[in-house]
Amino acid sequence: MYSFEGDFRRKPQQNLSGASAQRKTNRDALILQTQQQRQKREEHRRRLNSTIKIQAYVRSYLTRKHCKQSEREEFDNIFPKVNADDVDLLCALVVKILFFYDGKVDSSRLVSVSQLLLKQWRKVFQNGGCYIQIRRLLVLHLRLLKDGSEVPLAVPLRMFEVFTSINSAENSMNSDEILSNVAGTFLYLVKRGYFTELRELLCRKTPPLYSPSPNPPTPLCGALLDLIQRPVNLTTCVDVSGYDNMVMSEFASAFLCNPYPEPVEMYIIPALSVDSRKFPFLSLMQCLQDETIFNKRVLNDSWLLHSVLSLEPPGFANEIRNINNTRLPNNPIVLDYLKIIAQLTVNVCNKQITYEYEDSLYSQETAADKDDDSDSETEPNPTSVREQMLLTRCIEILNEPDRCVMTTCSQITESDLSEDFLDCLSKICHNLLLSHRMALHKYRLLYTLAFKPIFLRGVWQWLSHMSHESSFGGSATPLLSALSRGMGGETVALGVHRLLAPLAVFCALFSLLIGTLHDTEFCRDVDDDDMSCDSIFNNDINVSHLPTGGGGRVHAFEFSELGGLCRTLRQVCLGLVELAYPESRPAVNTQYRDAVGAPIELAGSQTPAWSHLFKVCTHLLRALYVRDSRLCFMPSGSWPVRGCVPEGAAAVLVVAGTHVRPNPRQLRRPQHLHHARDQDEGPPLTIKELRTVTILREIPFVVPFATRVLIFQGLLVREKHDHWYEMSNFNEGPSINISVRRTHLYEDAFDKLSPDNEPDMKLKLRVQLINQAGAEEAGVDGGGLFREFLSELLKSAFDPNRGLFRLTKDNMLYPNPGVHLLYDDFPMHYYFVGRMLGKALYENLLVELPLAEFFLGKLCSSREPDVHALASLDPALYRGLLMLKSHRRQDVPDLGLDFTIVSDELGEQRIEELKPGGSNIPVTSENRIEYIHLVADYKLNRQIRSQCNAFKRGLTSVVNAEWLRMFSCRELQLLISGAEVPIDLDDLRKHTQYAGGFSATHPTVQWFWKVVENFEDAQRRQLLKFVTSCSRPPLLGFKDLQPPFCIQSAGASDRLPSSSTCMNLLKLPEFHSEQQLHEKLLYAIQAGAGFELS
């Protein structure tokens, strides 16, 4: 701006902070700028170093290439002039070709110099300095084999044949030097893929093979087998550090594991097996014992298992004895072999091995197993057909009698049962058990050990002494106790998984053993030659249903020891349930949780093993429970466990449920916890419900009988609620109304209550009875009339004179085998009678029906009865079969028996064949066990299968079959008929109510009780039937009688006492004296009148 003061120049602006201050730079930008400059400098240095390295490599490559080319040209100049006898010059040529060799251009030079070496191989061996170069030269020949070039194979193979032969160097050095040099050569080659290249060459050059054969298909294959065997066979005679492990591990990796190539499977393995005496099997065992090799360099798979079993030398057990004279079960070599087999047989677990056929005698148990697992989904088999066939062959080899494992098992004595031996053998057996559901009956190893009581006793004692030592001191914790307590997350720390294999093996084998014993054999010694395992199993029959003998004591425990065994197994089963469903859901271990009643999902996990353990434990416990019901080796009342399920009414609420659901909750196998939330039936099952339902399904006898009855009744109440049952009392909701003639109860009921007319028998049923005169009886059905009708109907239906049922020698009822001669539509009659018995159970009505034990067993179990149940049908036949079993072997043919049986139907005798062509098959000492089984099966099952199936279908159409399985056959009889006990008058008096002016102190009431006290038991039952329409007291006492027993005043009169059975009400007039009351009451209860008096 112009200044008017005379100073026309603008004053300069001075900034002493420098030029950089004029740029507005903040702190972050300055730091970023500095970093970028530093990175730029670093990148420059890195590029400079990289450039130097690249230049160095390029110069090095060019220099090497130039040197190699110079050496190659010099080689080409010298080679035509070389004298074959000049070994030194020949070695110099070898050095040159090793320096410049390039497989693309120098293969012909390699072949040429190798041909010269082969001509002078003796001199080459004498010149020890060439030996290292020869090794390297052989590696070049390996590359020739790998490349598959057009170079003839004769020269490379001849090089390996000559320069890896011990015989070639015999004249030039001593034996130790020969072995050392040849071993060094092989070690050098094996590290560089010797076995792998030979295998690939074998696969390329072998023609297609169609069956296993030890004979070489071509001369080349024979030569390659020789080259493969050379380094392997040296393992027994050289002492070079690391040679054995390196050679055997590489050999196993190339030829013994992974899916075999066809030439290996069809030729190499059979050839090595035939020549297995030369094969160093012990060296292979030592290699597989090394944990750094096994599962790292050598893969543990099905093919390795097959290889090891196939290569086991014939008479291996005798060979071991020559090395170490210790008894086989304690021999360290045998123990090492068993450890290897135990590790390898893991491959047979859960591979769902199938066979082309299943023996017909297995069908019963197989069907039962399928029924038990019916709620599990069918999953695809992950194992290839080829691997299944291989594993099947492996199991066959393992079970051959002359194999080491079987030979060792045949020599077991009590002093041989070391922990290592038991551990290895139990793991092998456990793996076999998991391979197939019928393994126990198919595999010789398993059933041989099952009939060795010493082994079973040793396993149990070992299990009992297993414990965990705490790192903090204190006493050791027994593992069985830890498992019994269901210690949740602590199980891993305690090592409870160590129990898995031996406990499962013990339970499975002991179940098989006791299933073959008669009750008397359970408690006594037998002669040594009474039992022959081969006589049982050579016929491939289901021996779990057959009695047999054994040497010495036929089972592993004294009679007095069985009680403690049962108590321990009972607690183990309960512990497994707790592990499956722990209180704290987030801490649940899935392999335990899925073990109880869950479908197998992951073949690689241990879930199937825990599921199998629970299955075999509960199976053995059930078998011991059934046997105890006859032999009583457990104290009375000691099976139930207090607290395993809620007590009393709480159990009913847990199982029956308190939530209203569209469908009744059935007693079913609990599903996975994470699936329970997705159910449409209402709230998910709680931990308490899951445990209770599982226990009631698998081992219900650990729950007190009274509690199970309450649960059963609670389930019925829940069912009735869902069928509007109670609403029908107010004439609402659906119901069934029929009228029947008292003189034709069965015929009218069969017609009017047929499935076509009344499909749902769970509805309320009202009955109108018609007397002999054709008039309706005066009684109104409030429940009592129905109870009388049902009681009389069932008596008529089960009357042997009707022909549907027959009596055993003990006067017990069972279906008539000849019913088809009387009724053409007999299945419909049995279905109807089953429905009516189900209706009686549904209505909590006791009916006096003495049913045969084997018949009851069919109703409350999914399995058909076995030989032991024959005693309840035909004791004489049962004793005869036992005598046949114990008959002297040489005298059995003299009995003149064949596989037929005579059936007597309404006086007509007919011969039935027990098996196809049975009339032409004599019974001998070898097949008598099969004969016993077939006779029992015919009498118990085949004769009455149609009748029983129809009866059970009718029964379970009213009462859920799962609910009936909570009870044993004897308990089911109690549920149907009540207990055969005198009427407890004190209990009745305690729970009696009074009405119409009566009280406990009323004179008439006091006279009544005095009169009843003087009654005989039969008269008391008549009184009870007169009032309640049932002559037996309620199952759990009169406190459960609904409505309660009541005495009501009928006024002062001389009329007879009457009753309202629908209300359990006795209408008692006020008589003038005790004598009059006695006479009138006795007349009324013995008159047998209908409802005309009501």
Coordinates of C-alpha atoms in Angstrom, one line a residue, residues 105-407:
V105 CA 21.5 -86.5 -22.1
D106 CA 23.8 -88.9 -20.3
S107 CA 21.8 -92.1 -19.8
S108 CA 23.6 -93.8 -22.7
R109 CA 26.9 -92.9 -21.2
L110 CA 25.8 -94.3 -17.9
V111 CA 24.8 -97.6 -19.6
S112 CA 28.1 -97.8 -21.5
V113 CA 30.3 -97.3 -18.5
S114 CA 28.1 -99.7 -16.4
Q115 CA 28.6 -102.4 -19.1
L116 CA 32.4 -102.0 -18.7
L117 CA 32.0 -102.2 -14.9
L118 CA 30.0 -105.4 -15.2
K119 CA 32.7 -107.0 -17.4
Q120 CA 35.3 -106.3 -14.8
W121 CA 33.2 -106.5 -11.6
R122 CA 35.7 -108.8 -9.9
K123 CA 38.5 -106.3 -10.3
V124 CA 36.2 -103.5 -9.2
F125 CA 35.5 -105.3 -5.9
Q126 CA 39.3 -105.9 -5.4
N127 CA 39.8 -102.1 -5.9
G128 CA 38.2 -101.0 -2.6
G129 CA 38.4 -97.3 -3.5
C130 CA 35.6 -97.6 -6.1
Y131 CA 33.0 -98.8 -3.7
I132 CA 31.6 -95.4 -2.7
Q133 CA 31.4 -94.4 -6.3
I134 CA 29.5 -97.6 -7.1
R135 CA 26.9 -96.7 -4.6
R136 CA 26.4 -93.3 -6.2
L137 CA 26.3 -95.0 -9.5
L138 CA 23.5 -97.3 -8.4
V139 CA 21.5 -94.3 -7.3
L140 CA 21.7 -93.0 -10.9
H141 CA 20.3 -96.4 -12.0
L142 CA 17.5 -95.9 -9.6
R143 CA 16.7 -92.7 -11.4
L144 CA 16.8 -94.6 -14.7
L145 CA 14.2 -97.0 -13.3
K146 CA 12.1 -94.1 -12.1
D147 CA 12.1 -92.1 -15.3
G148 CA 10.7 -95.1 -17.2
S149 CA 13.0 -94.2 -20.1
E150 CA 13.5 -96.3 -23.2
V151 CA 16.8 -97.5 -21.9
P152 CA 16.8 -101.3 -21.5
L153 CA 16.3 -102.5 -17.9
A154 CA 18.9 -105.3 -18.3
V155 CA 21.9 -103.1 -17.4
P156 CA 20.4 -101.3 -14.4
L157 CA 19.0 -104.5 -12.9
R158 CA 22.3 -106.4 -13.6
M159 CA 24.2 -103.6 -11.8
F160 CA 21.9 -104.0 -8.7
E161 CA 22.2 -107.8 -9.0
V162 CA 26.1 -107.8 -9.1
F163 CA 27.0 -104.9 -6.8
T164 CA 24.5 -105.7 -4.0
S165 CA 25.4 -109.4 -3.9
I166 CA 27.3 -110.9 -1.0
N167 CA 28.6 -113.7 -3.3
S168 CA 30.2 -111.3 -5.7
A169 CA 32.7 -110.0 -3.2
E170 CA 33.6 -113.3 -1.5
N171 CA 37.0 -113.5 -3.2
S172 CA 38.1 -109.9 -2.6
M173 CA 37.3 -109.4 1.1
N174 CA 36.4 -111.2 4.3
S175 CA 32.8 -111.9 5.3
D176 CA 32.5 -109.1 7.9
E177 CA 33.7 -106.5 5.3
I178 CA 31.4 -107.9 2.7
L179 CA 28.4 -107.6 5.0
S180 CA 29.4 -104.2 6.1
N181 CA 29.9 -102.9 2.6
V182 CA 26.7 -104.4 1.2
A183 CA 24.7 -103.2 4.2
G184 CA 26.2 -99.7 3.7
T185 CA 25.2 -99.8 0.0
F186 CA 21.7 -100.9 0.8
L187 CA 21.3 -98.3 3.5
Y188 CA 22.5 -95.6 1.1
L189 CA 20.0 -96.8 -1.5
V190 CA 17.0 -97.3 0.8
K191 CA 17.4 -93.7 2.1
R192 CA 17.1 -92.6 -1.6
G193 CA 13.8 -94.5 -2.4
Y194 CA 15.1 -98.0 -3.3
F195 CA 11.9 -99.8 -2.3
T196 CA 9.6 -97.2 -3.7
E197 CA 11.3 -97.3 -7.1
L198 CA 11.2 -101.1 -7.2
R199 CA 7.5 -101.1 -6.3
E200 CA 6.7 -98.6 -9.1
L201 CA 8.7 -100.7 -11.6
L202 CA 7.0 -103.8 -10.5
C203 CA 3.6 -102.2 -11.0
R204 CA 4.5 -101.0 -14.5
K205 CA 5.9 -104.3 -15.7
T206 CA 3.6 -106.9 -14.2
P207 CA 0.8 -108.2 -16.3
P208 CA -2.8 -108.3 -14.9
L209 CA -3.2 -110.9 -12.1
Y210 CA -6.4 -112.6 -11.2
S211 CA -5.6 -114.6 -8.0
P212 CA -2.9 -114.6 -5.4
S213 CA 0.1 -116.8 -6.2
P214 CA 3.7 -117.1 -4.9
N215 CA 4.9 -118.0 -8.4
P216 CA 6.4 -115.0 -10.4
P217 CA 4.1 -114.2 -13.4
T218 CA 7.3 -113.1 -15.4
P219 CA 11.0 -113.6 -15.0
L220 CA 11.3 -109.9 -14.4
C221 CA 9.0 -110.1 -11.4
G222 CA 11.1 -112.9 -9.9
A223 CA 14.2 -110.8 -10.3
L224 CA 12.5 -107.8 -8.7
L225 CA 11.4 -109.9 -5.8
D226 CA 15.0 -111.0 -5.2
L227 CA 16.2 -107.4 -5.2
I228 CA 13.4 -106.5 -2.7
Q229 CA 14.4 -109.4 -0.4
R230 CA 18.1 -108.7 -0.3
P231 CA 18.3 -105.7 2.0
V232 CA 15.5 -107.2 4.1
N233 CA 17.1 -110.5 4.6
L234 CA 20.4 -108.8 5.6
T235 CA 18.8 -107.4 8.8
T236 CA 19.4 -110.7 10.6
C237 CA 23.1 -110.8 9.9
V238 CA 24.6 -107.3 9.9
D239 CA 25.5 -105.0 12.7
V240 CA 25.2 -101.6 11.2
S241 CA 23.8 -98.8 13.3
G242 CA 20.2 -97.9 12.3
Y243 CA 20.2 -100.5 9.5
D244 CA 17.3 -102.7 10.8
N245 CA 14.9 -99.9 11.6
M246 CA 15.6 -97.9 8.4
V247 CA 15.3 -100.9 6.0
M248 CA 12.3 -102.5 7.7
S249 CA 10.4 -99.2 8.1
E250 CA 11.0 -98.2 4.4
F251 CA 10.1 -101.7 3.3
A252 CA 6.9 -101.7 5.4
S253 CA 6.0 -98.2 4.1
A254 CA 6.5 -99.3 0.5
F255 CA 5.0 -102.8 0.5
L256 CA 3.1 -103.6 3.7
C257 CA 0.8 -100.6 4.3
N258 CA -1.5 -98.3 2.3
P259 CA -3.9 -99.9 -0.2
Y260 CA -1.8 -102.6 -2.0
P261 CA -1.1 -102.2 -5.7
E262 CA -2.3 -105.4 -7.5
P263 CA 1.2 -106.9 -7.9
V264 CA 2.0 -106.5 -4.2
E265 CA -1.3 -108.1 -3.1
M266 CA -1.3 -110.9 -5.7
Y267 CA 2.4 -111.7 -5.8
I268 CA 4.8 -110.1 -3.4
I269 CA 2.8 -110.8 -0.1
P270 CA 2.0 -114.4 -1.1
A271 CA 5.6 -115.0 -2.2
L272 CA 7.0 -113.6 1.1
S273 CA 4.4 -115.6 3.0
V274 CA 5.4 -118.9 1.4
D275 CA 9.0 -118.1 2.0
S276 CA 8.3 -116.6 5.4
R277 CA 10.9 -118.7 7.2
K278 CA 13.6 -116.6 5.4
F279 CA 11.7 -113.4 6.1
P280 CA 13.1 -111.6 9.2
F281 CA 9.8 -111.4 11.0
L282 CA 11.4 -110.5 14.3
S283 CA 13.1 -107.6 12.7
L284 CA 9.8 -106.4 11.5
M285 CA 8.4 -106.7 15.0
Q286 CA 11.3 -104.7 16.4
C287 CA 10.7 -102.0 13.8
L288 CA 6.9 -101.8 14.6
Q289 CA 7.7 -101.5 18.4
D290 CA 9.5 -98.2 17.8
E291 CA 7.0 -95.4 18.4
T292 CA 9.1 -93.0 16.3
I293 CA 8.5 -95.3 13.3
F294 CA 5.0 -96.7 13.9
N295 CA 2.2 -94.3 12.9
K296 CA 4.8 -91.9 11.5
R297 CA 6.8 -93.5 8.7
V298 CA 4.7 -96.7 8.8
L299 CA 0.9 -96.2 8.6
N300 CA -1.2 -98.2 10.9
D301 CA -4.0 -99.4 8.6
S302 CA -5.9 -102.5 7.6
W303 CA -3.2 -103.5 5.0
L304 CA -0.4 -103.5 7.5
L305 CA -2.5 -105.8 9.8
H306 CA -3.0 -108.2 6.9
S307 CA 0.7 -108.0 6.0
V308 CA 1.9 -108.8 9.6
L309 CA -0.6 -111.7 10.0
S310 CA 0.3 -113.1 6.5
L311 CA 4.1 -112.9 7.1
E312 CA 3.9 -114.6 10.5
P313 CA 6.1 -117.7 10.0
P314 CA 4.5 -121.2 10.3
G315 CA 5.3 -122.5 13.8
F316 CA 6.2 -119.1 15.0
A317 CA 5.4 -120.2 18.6
N318 CA 8.0 -123.0 18.4
E319 CA 10.6 -120.6 16.9
I320 CA 10.0 -118.3 19.8
R321 CA 10.5 -121.1 22.3
N322 CA 13.9 -121.9 20.6
I323 CA 15.0 -118.3 21.2
N324 CA 13.5 -117.9 24.7
N325 CA 12.3 -121.0 26.5
T326 CA 9.9 -119.0 28.8
R327 CA 6.2 -120.1 28.7
L328 CA 4.4 -118.4 25.8
P329 CA 2.0 -116.2 27.9
N330 CA 5.0 -114.8 29.8
N331 CA 7.5 -114.8 26.9
P332 CA 8.7 -111.2 26.2
I333 CA 8.8 -111.9 22.4
V334 CA 5.2 -113.0 22.5
L335 CA 4.2 -110.0 24.6
D336 CA 5.8 -107.7 22.1
Y337 CA 3.9 -109.5 19.3
L338 CA 0.6 -109.2 21.1
K339 CA 1.2 -105.5 21.7
I340 CA 1.7 -105.0 17.9
I341 CA -1.4 -107.1 17.1
A342 CA -3.4 -105.1 19.7
Q343 CA -2.4 -101.8 18.0
L344 CA -3.1 -103.2 14.5
T345 CA -6.5 -104.8 15.2
V346 CA -7.9 -101.3 16.0
N347 CA -8.4 -101.3 12.2
V348 CA -11.2 -103.9 12.5
C349 CA -13.2 -101.8 14.9
N350 CA -16.5 -100.3 13.7
K351 CA -15.8 -101.1 10.0
Q352 CA -19.3 -102.7 9.8
I353 CA -17.8 -105.9 8.5
T354 CA -20.6 -107.9 6.8
Y355 CA -20.7 -111.6 5.7
E356 CA -22.5 -113.0 2.7
Y357 CA -24.8 -115.0 5.0
E358 CA -25.7 -115.2 8.6
D359 CA -26.3 -118.6 10.2
S360 CA -30.0 -119.2 10.7
L361 CA -29.4 -120.0 14.4
Y362 CA -28.2 -116.4 14.9
S363 CA -31.4 -115.0 13.6
Q364 CA -33.1 -114.8 17.0
E365 CA -30.4 -112.7 18.7
T366 CA -29.9 -110.7 15.6
A367 CA -33.5 -109.8 15.4
A368 CA -33.5 -108.8 19.0
D369 CA -30.5 -106.6 18.5
K370 CA -32.2 -104.9 15.6
D371 CA -35.3 -104.4 17.7
D372 CA -33.2 -102.8 20.4
D373 CA -31.6 -100.5 17.9
S374 CA -34.8 -99.8 15.9
D375 CA -34.7 -96.1 16.7
S376 CA -31.2 -95.6 15.3
E377 CA -30.8 -94.5 11.8
T378 CA -29.1 -96.7 9.2
E379 CA -25.8 -95.1 8.2
P380 CA -23.8 -95.8 5.0
N381 CA -20.9 -98.2 5.4
P382 CA -17.7 -96.1 5.0
T383 CA -15.5 -99.2 4.4
S384 CA -14.8 -100.2 0.9
V385 CA -15.7 -103.8 -0.2
R386 CA -12.0 -104.5 -0.8
E387 CA -11.0 -103.4 2.7
Q388 CA -13.9 -105.4 4.2
M389 CA -12.7 -108.6 2.4
L390 CA -9.2 -107.9 3.6
L391 CA -10.3 -107.4 7.2
T392 CA -12.4 -110.6 7.0
R393 CA -9.3 -112.5 5.9
C394 CA -7.3 -110.9 8.7
I395 CA -9.8 -112.1 11.3
E396 CA -9.8 -115.6 9.8
I397 CA -6.0 -115.7 10.0
L398 CA -5.9 -114.4 13.5
N399 CA -8.3 -117.2 14.6
E400 CA -6.5 -120.1 13.0
P401 CA -5.6 -122.6 15.7
D402 CA -1.9 -122.9 14.8
R403 CA -1.2 -119.1 14.9
C404 CA 0.8 -117.6 17.7
V405 CA -2.1 -115.8 19.4
M406 CA -4.3 -118.9 19.5
T407 CA -1.4 -121.2 20.5

